[in-house]
PDB file of C-alpha atoms and ligand atoms in Angstrom:
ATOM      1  CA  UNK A   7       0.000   0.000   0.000  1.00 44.00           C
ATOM      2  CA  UNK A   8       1.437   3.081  -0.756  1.00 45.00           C
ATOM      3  CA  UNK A   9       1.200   6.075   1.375  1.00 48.00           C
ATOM      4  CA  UNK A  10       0.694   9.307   0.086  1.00 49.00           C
ATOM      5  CA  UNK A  11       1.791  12.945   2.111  1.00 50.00           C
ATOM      6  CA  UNK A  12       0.809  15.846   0.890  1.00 52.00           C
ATOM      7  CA  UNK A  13       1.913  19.173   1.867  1.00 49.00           C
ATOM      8  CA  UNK A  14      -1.322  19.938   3.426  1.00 50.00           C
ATOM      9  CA  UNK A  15      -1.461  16.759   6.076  1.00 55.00           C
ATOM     10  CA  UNK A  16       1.651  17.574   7.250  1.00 67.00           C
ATOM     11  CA  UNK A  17       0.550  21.020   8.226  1.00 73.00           C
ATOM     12  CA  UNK A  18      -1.573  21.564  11.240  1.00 78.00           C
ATOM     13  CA  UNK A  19      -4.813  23.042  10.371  1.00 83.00           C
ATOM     14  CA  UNK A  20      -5.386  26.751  10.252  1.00 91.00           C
ATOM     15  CA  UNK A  21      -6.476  28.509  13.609  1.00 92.00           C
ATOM     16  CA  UNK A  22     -10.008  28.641  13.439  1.00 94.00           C
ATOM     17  CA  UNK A  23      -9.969  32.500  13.864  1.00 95.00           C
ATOM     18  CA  UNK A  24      -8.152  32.454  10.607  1.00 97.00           C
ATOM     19  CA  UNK A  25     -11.521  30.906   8.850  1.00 97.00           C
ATOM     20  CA  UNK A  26     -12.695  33.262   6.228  1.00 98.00           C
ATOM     21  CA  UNK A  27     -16.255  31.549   5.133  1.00 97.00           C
ATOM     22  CA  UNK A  28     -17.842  34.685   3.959  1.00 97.00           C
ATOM     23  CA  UNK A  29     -16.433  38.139   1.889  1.00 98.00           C
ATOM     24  CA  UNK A  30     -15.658  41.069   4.540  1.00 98.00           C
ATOM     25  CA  UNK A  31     -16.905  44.309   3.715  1.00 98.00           C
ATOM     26  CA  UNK A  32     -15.102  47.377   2.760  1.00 98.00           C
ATOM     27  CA  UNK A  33     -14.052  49.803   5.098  1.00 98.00           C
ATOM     28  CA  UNK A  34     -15.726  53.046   2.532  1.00 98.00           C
ATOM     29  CA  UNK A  35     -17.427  52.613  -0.519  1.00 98.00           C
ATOM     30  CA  UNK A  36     -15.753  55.415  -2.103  1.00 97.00           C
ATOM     31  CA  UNK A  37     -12.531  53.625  -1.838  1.00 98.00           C
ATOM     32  CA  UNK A  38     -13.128  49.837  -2.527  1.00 98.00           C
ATOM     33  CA  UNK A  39     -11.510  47.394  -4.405  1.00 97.00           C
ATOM     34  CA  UNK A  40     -14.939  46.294  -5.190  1.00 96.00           C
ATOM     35  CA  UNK A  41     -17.983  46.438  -3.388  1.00 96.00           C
ATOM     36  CA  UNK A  42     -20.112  43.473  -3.617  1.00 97.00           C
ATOM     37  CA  UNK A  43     -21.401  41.648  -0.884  1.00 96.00           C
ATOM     38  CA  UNK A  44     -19.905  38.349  -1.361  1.00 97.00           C
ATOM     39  CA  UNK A  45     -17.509  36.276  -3.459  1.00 98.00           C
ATOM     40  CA  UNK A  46     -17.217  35.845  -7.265  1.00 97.00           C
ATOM     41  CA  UNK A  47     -19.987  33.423  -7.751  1.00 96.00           C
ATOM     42  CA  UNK A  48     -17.202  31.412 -10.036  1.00 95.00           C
ATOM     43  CA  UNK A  49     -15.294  31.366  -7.018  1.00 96.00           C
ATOM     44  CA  UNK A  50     -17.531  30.252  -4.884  1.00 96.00           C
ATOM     45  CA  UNK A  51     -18.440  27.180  -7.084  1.00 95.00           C
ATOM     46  CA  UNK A  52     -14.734  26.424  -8.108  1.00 94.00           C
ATOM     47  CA  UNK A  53     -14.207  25.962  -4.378  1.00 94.00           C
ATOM     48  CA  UNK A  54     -17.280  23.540  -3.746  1.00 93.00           C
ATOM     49  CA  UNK A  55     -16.275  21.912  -6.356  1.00 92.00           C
ATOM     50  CA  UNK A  56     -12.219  21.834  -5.290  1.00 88.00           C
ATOM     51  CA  UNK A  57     -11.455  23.104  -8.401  1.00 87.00           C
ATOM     52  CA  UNK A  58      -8.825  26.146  -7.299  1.00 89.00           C
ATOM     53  CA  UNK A  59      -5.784  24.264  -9.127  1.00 83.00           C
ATOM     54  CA  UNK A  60      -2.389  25.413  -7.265  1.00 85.00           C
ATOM     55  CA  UNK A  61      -4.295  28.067  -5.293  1.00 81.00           C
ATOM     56  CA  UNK A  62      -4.349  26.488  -1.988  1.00 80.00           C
ATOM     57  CA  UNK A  63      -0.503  25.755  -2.197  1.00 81.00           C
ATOM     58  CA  UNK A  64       0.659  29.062  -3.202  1.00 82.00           C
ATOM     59  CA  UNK A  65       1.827  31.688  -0.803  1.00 91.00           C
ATOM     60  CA  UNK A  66       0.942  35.645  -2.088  1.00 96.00           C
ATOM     61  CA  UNK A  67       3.304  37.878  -0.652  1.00 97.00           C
ATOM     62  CA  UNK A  68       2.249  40.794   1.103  1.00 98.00           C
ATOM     63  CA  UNK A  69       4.491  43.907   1.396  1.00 98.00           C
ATOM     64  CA  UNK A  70       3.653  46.867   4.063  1.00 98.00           C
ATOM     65  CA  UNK A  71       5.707  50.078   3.352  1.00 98.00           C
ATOM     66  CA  UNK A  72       5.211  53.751   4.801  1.00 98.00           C
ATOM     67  CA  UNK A  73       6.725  56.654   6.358  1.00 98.00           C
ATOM     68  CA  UNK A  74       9.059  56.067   9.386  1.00 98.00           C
ATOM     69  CA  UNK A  75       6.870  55.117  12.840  1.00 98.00           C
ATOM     70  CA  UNK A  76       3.488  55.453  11.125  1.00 98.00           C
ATOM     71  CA  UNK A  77       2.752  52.162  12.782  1.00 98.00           C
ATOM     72  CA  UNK A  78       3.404  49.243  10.466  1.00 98.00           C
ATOM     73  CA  UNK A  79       5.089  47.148  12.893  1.00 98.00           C
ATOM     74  CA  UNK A  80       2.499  47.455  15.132  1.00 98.00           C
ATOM     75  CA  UNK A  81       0.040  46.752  12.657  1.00 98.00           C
ATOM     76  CA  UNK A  82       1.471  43.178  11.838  1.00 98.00           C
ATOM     77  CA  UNK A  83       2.093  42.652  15.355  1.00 98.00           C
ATOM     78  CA  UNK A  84      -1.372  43.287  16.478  1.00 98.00           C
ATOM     79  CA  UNK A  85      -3.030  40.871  13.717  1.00 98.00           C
ATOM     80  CA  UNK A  86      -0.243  38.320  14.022  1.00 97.00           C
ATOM     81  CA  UNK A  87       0.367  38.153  17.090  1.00 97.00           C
ATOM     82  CA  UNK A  88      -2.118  39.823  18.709  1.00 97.00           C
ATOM     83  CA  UNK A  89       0.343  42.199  20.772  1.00 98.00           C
ATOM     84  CA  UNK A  90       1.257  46.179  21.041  1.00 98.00           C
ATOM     85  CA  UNK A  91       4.469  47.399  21.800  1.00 97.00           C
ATOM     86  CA  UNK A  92       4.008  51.436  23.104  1.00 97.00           C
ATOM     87  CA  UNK A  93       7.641  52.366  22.411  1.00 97.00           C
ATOM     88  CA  UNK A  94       8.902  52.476  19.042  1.00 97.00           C
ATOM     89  CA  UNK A  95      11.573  50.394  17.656  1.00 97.00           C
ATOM     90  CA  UNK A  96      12.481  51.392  14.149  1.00 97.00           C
ATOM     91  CA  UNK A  97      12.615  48.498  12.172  1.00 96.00           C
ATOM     92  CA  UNK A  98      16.199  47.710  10.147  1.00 94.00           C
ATOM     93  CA  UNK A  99      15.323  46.639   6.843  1.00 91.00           C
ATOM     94  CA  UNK A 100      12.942  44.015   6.877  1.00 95.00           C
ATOM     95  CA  UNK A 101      10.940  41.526   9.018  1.00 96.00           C
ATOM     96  CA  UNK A 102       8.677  39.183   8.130  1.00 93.00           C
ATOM     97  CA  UNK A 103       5.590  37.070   9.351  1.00 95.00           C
ATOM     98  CA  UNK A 104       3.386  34.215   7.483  1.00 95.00           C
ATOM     99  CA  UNK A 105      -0.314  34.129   8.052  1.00 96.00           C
ATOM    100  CA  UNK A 106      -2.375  31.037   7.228  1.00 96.00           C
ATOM    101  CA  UNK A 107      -5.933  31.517   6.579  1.00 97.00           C
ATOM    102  CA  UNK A 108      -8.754  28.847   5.348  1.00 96.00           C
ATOM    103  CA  UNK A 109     -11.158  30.539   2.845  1.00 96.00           C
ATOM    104  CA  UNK A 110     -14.252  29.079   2.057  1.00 96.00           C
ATOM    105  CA  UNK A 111     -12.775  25.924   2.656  1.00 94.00           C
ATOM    106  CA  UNK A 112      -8.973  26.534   0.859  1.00 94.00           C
ATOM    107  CA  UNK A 113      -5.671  26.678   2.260  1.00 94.00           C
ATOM    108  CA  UNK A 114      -4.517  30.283   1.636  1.00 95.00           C
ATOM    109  CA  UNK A 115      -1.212  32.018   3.048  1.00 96.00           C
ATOM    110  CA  UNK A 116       0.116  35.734   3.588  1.00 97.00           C
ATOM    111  CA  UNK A 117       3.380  36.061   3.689  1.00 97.00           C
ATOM    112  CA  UNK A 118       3.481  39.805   5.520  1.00 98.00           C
ATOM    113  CA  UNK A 119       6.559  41.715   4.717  1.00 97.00           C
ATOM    114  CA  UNK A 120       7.242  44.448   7.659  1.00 97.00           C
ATOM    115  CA  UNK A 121       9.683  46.987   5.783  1.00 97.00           C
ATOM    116  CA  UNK A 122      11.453  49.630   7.466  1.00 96.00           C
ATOM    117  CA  UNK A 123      10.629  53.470   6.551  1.00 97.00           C
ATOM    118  CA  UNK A 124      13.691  55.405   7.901  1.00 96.00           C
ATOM    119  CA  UNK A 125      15.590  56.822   5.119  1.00 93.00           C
ATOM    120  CA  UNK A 126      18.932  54.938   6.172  1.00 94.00           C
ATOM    121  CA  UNK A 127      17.289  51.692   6.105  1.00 93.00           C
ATOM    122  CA  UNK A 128      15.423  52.162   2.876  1.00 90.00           C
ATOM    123  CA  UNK A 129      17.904  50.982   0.390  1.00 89.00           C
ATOM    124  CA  UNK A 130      17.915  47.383   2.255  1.00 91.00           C
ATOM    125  CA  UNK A 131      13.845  47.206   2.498  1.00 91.00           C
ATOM    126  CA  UNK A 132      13.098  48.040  -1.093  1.00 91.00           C
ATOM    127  CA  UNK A 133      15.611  45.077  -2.449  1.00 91.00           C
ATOM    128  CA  UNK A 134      12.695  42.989  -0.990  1.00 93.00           C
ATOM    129  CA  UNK A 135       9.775  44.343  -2.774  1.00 95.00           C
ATOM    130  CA  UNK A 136       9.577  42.263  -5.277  1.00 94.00           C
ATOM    131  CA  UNK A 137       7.172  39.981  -6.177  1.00 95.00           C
ATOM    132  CA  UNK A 138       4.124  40.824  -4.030  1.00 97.00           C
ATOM    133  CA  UNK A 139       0.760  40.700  -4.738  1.00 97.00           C
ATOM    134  CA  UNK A 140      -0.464  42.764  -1.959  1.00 98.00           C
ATOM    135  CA  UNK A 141       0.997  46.557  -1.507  1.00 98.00           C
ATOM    136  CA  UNK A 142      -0.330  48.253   1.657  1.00 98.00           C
ATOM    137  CA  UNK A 143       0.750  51.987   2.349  1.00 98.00           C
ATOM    138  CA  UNK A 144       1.006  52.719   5.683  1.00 98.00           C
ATOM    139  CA  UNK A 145       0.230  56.556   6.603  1.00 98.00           C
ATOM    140  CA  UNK A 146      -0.448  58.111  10.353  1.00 98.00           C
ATOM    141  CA  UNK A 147      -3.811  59.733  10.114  1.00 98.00           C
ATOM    142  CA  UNK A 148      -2.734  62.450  13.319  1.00 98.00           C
ATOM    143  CA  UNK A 149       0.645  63.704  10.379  1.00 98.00           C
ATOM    144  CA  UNK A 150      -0.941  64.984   7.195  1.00 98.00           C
ATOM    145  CA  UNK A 151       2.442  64.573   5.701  1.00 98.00           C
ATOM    146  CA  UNK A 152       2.744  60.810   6.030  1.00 98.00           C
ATOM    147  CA  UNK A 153      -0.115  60.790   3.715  1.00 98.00           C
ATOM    148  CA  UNK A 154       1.468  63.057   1.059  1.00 98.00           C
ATOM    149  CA  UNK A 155       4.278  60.719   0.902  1.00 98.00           C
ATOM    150  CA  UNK A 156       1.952  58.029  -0.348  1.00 98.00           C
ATOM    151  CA  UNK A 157       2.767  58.447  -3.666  1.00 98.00           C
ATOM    152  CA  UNK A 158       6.150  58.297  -3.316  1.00 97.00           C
ATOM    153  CA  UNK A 159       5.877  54.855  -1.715  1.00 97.00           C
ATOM    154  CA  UNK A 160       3.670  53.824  -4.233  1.00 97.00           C
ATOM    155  CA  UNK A 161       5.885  54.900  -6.822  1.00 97.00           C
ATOM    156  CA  UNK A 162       8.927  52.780  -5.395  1.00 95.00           C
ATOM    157  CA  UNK A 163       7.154  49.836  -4.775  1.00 96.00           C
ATOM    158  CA  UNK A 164       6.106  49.793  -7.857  1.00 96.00           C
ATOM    159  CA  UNK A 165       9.486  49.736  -9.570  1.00 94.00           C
ATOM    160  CA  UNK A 166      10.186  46.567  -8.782  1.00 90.00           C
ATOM    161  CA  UNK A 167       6.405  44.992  -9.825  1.00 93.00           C
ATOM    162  CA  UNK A 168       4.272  44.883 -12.486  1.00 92.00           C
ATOM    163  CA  UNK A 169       2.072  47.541 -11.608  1.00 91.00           C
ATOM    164  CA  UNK A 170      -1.313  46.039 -13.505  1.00 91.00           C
ATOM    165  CA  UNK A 171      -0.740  43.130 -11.047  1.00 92.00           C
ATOM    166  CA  UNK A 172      -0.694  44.425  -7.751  1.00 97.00           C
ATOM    167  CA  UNK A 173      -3.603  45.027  -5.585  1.00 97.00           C
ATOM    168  CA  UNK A 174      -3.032  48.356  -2.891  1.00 98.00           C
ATOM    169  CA  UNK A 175      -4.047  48.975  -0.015  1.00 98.00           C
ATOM    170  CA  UNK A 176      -3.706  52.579   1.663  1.00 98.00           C
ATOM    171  CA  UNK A 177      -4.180  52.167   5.887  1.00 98.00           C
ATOM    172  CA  UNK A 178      -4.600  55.779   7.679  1.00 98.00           C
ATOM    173  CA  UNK A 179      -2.984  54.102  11.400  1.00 98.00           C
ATOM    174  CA  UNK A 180      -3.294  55.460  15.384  1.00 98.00           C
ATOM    175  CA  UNK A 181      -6.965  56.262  14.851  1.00 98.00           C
ATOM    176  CA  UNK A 182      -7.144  55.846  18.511  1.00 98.00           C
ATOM    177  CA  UNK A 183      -5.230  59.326  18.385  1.00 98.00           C
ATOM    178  CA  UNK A 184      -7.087  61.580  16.731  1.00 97.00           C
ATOM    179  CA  UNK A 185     -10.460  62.786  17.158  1.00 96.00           C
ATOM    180  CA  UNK A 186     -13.693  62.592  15.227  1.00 96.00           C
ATOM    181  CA  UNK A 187     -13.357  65.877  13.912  1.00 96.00           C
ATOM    182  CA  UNK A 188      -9.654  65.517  12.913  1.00 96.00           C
ATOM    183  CA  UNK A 189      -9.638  61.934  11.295  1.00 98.00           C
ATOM    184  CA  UNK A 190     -12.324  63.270   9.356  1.00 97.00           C
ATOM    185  CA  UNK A 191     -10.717  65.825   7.887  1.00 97.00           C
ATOM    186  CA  UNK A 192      -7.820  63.927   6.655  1.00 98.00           C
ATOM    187  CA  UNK A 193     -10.155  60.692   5.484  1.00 98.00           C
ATOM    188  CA  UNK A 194     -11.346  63.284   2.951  1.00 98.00           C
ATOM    189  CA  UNK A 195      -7.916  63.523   1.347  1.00 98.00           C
ATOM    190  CA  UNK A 196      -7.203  60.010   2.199  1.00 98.00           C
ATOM    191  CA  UNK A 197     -10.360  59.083   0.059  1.00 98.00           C
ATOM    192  CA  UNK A 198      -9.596  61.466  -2.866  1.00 98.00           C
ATOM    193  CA  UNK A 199      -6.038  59.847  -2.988  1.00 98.00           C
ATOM    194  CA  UNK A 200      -7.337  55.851  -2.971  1.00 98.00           C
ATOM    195  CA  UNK A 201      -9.770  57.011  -5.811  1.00 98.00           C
ATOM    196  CA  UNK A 202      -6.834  58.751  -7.737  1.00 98.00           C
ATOM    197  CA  UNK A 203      -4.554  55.637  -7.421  1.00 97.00           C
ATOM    198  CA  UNK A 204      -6.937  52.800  -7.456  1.00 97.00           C
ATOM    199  CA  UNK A 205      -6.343  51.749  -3.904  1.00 98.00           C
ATOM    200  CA  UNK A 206      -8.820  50.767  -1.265  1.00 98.00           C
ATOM    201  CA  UNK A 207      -8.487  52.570   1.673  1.00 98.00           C
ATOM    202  CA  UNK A 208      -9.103  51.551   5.500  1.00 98.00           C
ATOM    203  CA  UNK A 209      -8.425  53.101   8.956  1.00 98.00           C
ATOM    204  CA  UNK A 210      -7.566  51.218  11.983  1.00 98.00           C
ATOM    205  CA  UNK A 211      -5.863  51.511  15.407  1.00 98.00           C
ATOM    206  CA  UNK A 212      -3.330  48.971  16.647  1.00 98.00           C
ATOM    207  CA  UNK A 213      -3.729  49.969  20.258  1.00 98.00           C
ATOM    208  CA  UNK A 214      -7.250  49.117  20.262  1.00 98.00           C
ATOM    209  CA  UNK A 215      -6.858  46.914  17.359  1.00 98.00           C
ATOM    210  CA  UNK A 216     -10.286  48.708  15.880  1.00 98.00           C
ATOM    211  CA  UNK A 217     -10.556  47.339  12.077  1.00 98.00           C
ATOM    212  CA  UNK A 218      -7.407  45.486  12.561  1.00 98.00           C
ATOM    213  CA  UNK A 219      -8.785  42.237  12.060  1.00 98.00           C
ATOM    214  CA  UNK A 220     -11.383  43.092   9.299  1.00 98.00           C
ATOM    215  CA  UNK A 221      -8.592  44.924   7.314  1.00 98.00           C
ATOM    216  CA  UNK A 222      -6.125  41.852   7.203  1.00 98.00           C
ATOM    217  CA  UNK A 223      -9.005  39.267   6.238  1.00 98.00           C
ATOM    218  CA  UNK A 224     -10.432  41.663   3.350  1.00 98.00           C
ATOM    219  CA  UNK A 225      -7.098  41.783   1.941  1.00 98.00           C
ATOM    220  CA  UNK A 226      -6.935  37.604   2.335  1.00 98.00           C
ATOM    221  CA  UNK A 227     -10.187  37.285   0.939  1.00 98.00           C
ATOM    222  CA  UNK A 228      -9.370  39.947  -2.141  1.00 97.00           C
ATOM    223  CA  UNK A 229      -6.077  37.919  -2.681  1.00 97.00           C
ATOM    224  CA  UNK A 230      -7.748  34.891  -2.838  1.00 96.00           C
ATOM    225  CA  UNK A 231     -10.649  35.880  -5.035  1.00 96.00           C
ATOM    226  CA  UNK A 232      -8.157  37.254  -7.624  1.00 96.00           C
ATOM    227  CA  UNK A 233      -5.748  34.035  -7.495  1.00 95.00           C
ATOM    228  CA  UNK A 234      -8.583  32.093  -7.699  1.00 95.00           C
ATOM    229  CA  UNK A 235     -10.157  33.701 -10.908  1.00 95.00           C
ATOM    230  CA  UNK A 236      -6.539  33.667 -12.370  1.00 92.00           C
ATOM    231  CA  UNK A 237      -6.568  29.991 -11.796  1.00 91.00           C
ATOM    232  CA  UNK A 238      -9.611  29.477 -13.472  1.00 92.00           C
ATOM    233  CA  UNK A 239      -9.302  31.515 -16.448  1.00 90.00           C
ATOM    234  CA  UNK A 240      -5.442  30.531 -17.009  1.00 86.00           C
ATOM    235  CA  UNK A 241      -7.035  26.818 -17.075  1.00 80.00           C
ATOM    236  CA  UNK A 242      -9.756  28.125 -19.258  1.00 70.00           C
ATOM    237  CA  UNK A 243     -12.361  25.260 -20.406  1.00 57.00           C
ATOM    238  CA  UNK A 244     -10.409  22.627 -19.066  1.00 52.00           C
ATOM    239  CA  UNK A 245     -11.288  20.839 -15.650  1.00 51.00           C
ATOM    240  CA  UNK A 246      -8.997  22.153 -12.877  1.00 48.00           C
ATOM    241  CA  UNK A 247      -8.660  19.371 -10.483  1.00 49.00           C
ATOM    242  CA  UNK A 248      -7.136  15.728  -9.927  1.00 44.00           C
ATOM    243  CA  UNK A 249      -3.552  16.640 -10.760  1.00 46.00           C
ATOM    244  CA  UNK A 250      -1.690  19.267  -8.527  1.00 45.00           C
ATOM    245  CA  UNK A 251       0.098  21.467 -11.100  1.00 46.00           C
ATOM    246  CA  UNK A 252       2.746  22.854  -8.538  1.00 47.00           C
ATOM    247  CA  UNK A 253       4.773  23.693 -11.103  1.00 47.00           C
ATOM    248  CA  UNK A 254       2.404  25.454 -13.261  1.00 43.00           C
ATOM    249  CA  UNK A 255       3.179  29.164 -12.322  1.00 46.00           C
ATOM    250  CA  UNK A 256       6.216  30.839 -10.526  1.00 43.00           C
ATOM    251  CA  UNK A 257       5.252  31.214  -7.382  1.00 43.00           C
ATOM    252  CA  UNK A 258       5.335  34.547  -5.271  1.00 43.00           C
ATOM    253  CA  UNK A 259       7.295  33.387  -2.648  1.00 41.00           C
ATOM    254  CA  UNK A 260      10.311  32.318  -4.352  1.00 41.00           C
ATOM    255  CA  UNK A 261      10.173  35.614  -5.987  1.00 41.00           C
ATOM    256  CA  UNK A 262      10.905  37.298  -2.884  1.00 40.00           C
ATOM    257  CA  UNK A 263      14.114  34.625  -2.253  1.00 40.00           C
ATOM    258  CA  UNK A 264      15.384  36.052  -5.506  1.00 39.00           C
ATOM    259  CA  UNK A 265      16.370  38.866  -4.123  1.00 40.00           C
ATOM    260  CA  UNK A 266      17.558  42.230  -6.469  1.00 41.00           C
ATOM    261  CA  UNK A 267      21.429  43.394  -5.780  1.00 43.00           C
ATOM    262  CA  UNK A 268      20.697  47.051  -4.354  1.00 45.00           C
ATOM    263  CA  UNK A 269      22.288  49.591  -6.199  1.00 46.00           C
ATOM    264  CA  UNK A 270      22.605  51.865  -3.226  1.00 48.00           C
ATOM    265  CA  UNK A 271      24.098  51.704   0.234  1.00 47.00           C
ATOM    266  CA  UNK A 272      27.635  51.677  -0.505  1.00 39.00           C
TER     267      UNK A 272
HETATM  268  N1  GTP B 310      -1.606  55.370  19.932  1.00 67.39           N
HETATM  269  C1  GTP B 310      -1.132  54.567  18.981  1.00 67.39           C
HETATM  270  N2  GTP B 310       0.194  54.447  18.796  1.00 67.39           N
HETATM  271  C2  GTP B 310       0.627  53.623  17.806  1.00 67.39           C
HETATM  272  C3  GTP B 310      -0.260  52.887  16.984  1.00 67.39           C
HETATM  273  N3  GTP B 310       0.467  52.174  16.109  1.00 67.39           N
HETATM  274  C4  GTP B 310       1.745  52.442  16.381  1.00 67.39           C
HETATM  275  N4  GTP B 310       1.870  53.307  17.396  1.00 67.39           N
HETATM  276  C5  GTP B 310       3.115  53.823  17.993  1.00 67.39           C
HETATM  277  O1  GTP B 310       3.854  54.456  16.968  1.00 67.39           O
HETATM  278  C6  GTP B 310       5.261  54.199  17.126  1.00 67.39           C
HETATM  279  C7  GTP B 310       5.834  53.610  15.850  1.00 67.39           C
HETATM  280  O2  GTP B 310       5.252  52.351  15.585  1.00 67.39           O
HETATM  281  P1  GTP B 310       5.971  51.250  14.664  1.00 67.39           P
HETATM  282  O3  GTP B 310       4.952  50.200  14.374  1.00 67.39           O
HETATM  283  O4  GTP B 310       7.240  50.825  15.229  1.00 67.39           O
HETATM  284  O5  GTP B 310       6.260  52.117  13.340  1.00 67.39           O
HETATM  285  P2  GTP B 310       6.889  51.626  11.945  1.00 67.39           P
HETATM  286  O6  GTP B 310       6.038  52.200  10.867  1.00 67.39           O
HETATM  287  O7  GTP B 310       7.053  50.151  11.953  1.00 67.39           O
HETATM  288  O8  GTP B 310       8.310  52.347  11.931  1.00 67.39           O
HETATM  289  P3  GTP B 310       9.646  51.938  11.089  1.00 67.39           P
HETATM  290  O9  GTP B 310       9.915  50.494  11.364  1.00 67.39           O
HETATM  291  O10 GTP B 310      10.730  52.819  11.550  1.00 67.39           O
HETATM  292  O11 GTP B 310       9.345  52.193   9.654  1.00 67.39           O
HETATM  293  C8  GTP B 310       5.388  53.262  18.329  1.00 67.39           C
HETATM  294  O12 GTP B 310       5.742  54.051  19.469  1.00 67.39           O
HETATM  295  C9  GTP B 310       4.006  52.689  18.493  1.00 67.39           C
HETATM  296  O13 GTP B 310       3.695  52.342  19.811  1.00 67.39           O
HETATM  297  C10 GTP B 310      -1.674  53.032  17.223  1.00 67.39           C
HETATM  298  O14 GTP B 310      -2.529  52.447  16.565  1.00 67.39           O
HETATM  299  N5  GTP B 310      -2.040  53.892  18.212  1.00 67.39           N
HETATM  300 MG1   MG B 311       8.709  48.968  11.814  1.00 67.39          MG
END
């Protein structure tokens, strides 16, 4: 008799707070990837059906980037971990965290690039921003000019991807800081921005850890439902299903191992 492993019995099973069974909402309308109520019908049937091809073995690399102490650390820390650190500890280069989710019924994984946003460390973080899927700018919604710099860090992450391909994210942080009055202010220009750049655009707090939850399993659950669609188009009339095609596509995570030679810092 032979005996058959595959990569998913030797995993333990997702954390059942990781279980995405349903599409999360957007944070604003106004700024939405897209804003239906649930999943891609297609979707929904390819994975009754187990028909999401290499989906539920690929990992879809996530990279967070931002002005200097806007909170990204904290960010990943609070979903991952589930933990706030009050004093600030710049991060050098880069840091990274994997996040396995289950949705509707698929094994689906984050990999959650924490990049550093001093200037001096820059050089180093950006050699690692290859390859994602997922591009999530990281502005403090109590320093207007955190938010002007978007663009900027929109620009450079975009250098090294192929801008048609990414989905972005902008994330207005500390919302525990400011008041009503004040965050709405700048969540007009933080609007008018995601619109202008395509971007969908949430506001959280990692000290309370308001929206912190909802934001990370919208962006699984819009990763997914892209991959997904990919799969099934890429496979076209053809039956996805019985043979695992691991080879099929390059996969985001070794793009990240292949990492660029910086041409600065030296
Ligand atoms: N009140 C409040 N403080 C926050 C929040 N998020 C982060 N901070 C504080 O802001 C400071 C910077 O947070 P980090 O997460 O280290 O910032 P960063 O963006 O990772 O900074 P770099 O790694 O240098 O790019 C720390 O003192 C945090 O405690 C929040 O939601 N509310
Ligand atoms: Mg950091």
């Amino acid at each position: 008799m032979s005996v058959r492993i595959s990569a998913m019995s030797v995993l333990p099973p997702v954390r059942k707070d990781r279980v995405i069974a349903q599409l999360p909402q957007c944070f604003r309308k106004e700024a939405a990837f897209h804003t239906k109520e649930d999943f891609n019908n297609k979707v929904k049937t390819a994975c009754q059906e187990q028909r999401t091809g290499t989906v539920g073995f690929k990992i879809s690399k996530v990279i967070v980037v931002g002005d200097l102490a806007v909170g990204k650390t904290c960010l990943i820390n609070r979903f991952c971990k589930d933990a706030f650190d009050k004093n600030y500890k710049a991060t050098i280069g880069v840091d990274f965290e994997m996040e396995r989710f289950e949705v509707l019924g698929v094994p689906f994984s984050l990999q959650l690039w924490d990049t550093a946003g001093q200037e001096r460390f820059k050089c180093i973080a950006s050699t690692y921003y290859r390859g994602a899927q997922i591009v999530i700018i990281a502005f403090d919604v109590t320093d207007i000019a955190s938010l002007d710099h978007v663009r900027q860090w929109l620009e450079d992450a975009l250098k090294e991807n192929d801008p048609t391909a990414v989905q972005l994210f902008i994330v207005g942080t500390k919302k525990d800081l400011s008041s009503p009055a004040q965050y709405s202010q700048i969540e007009q220009d933080a609007l008018k921005l995601a619109q202008e750049i395509t971007a969908e655009y949430w506001a959280v707090s990692s000290l309370t850890g308001e929206n912190v939850k909802e934001f990370f399993f919208r962006v699984a659950s819009l990763a997914f439902e892209t991959n997904v669609l990919a799969e099934l188009e890429k496979s076209g009339p053809r039956q996805i299903g019985g043979i695992v095609r691991i080879n099929s596509t390059p996969s985001n995570a070794n793009a990240s191992t292949k990492k660029k030679q910086p041409n600065c810092c030296q």
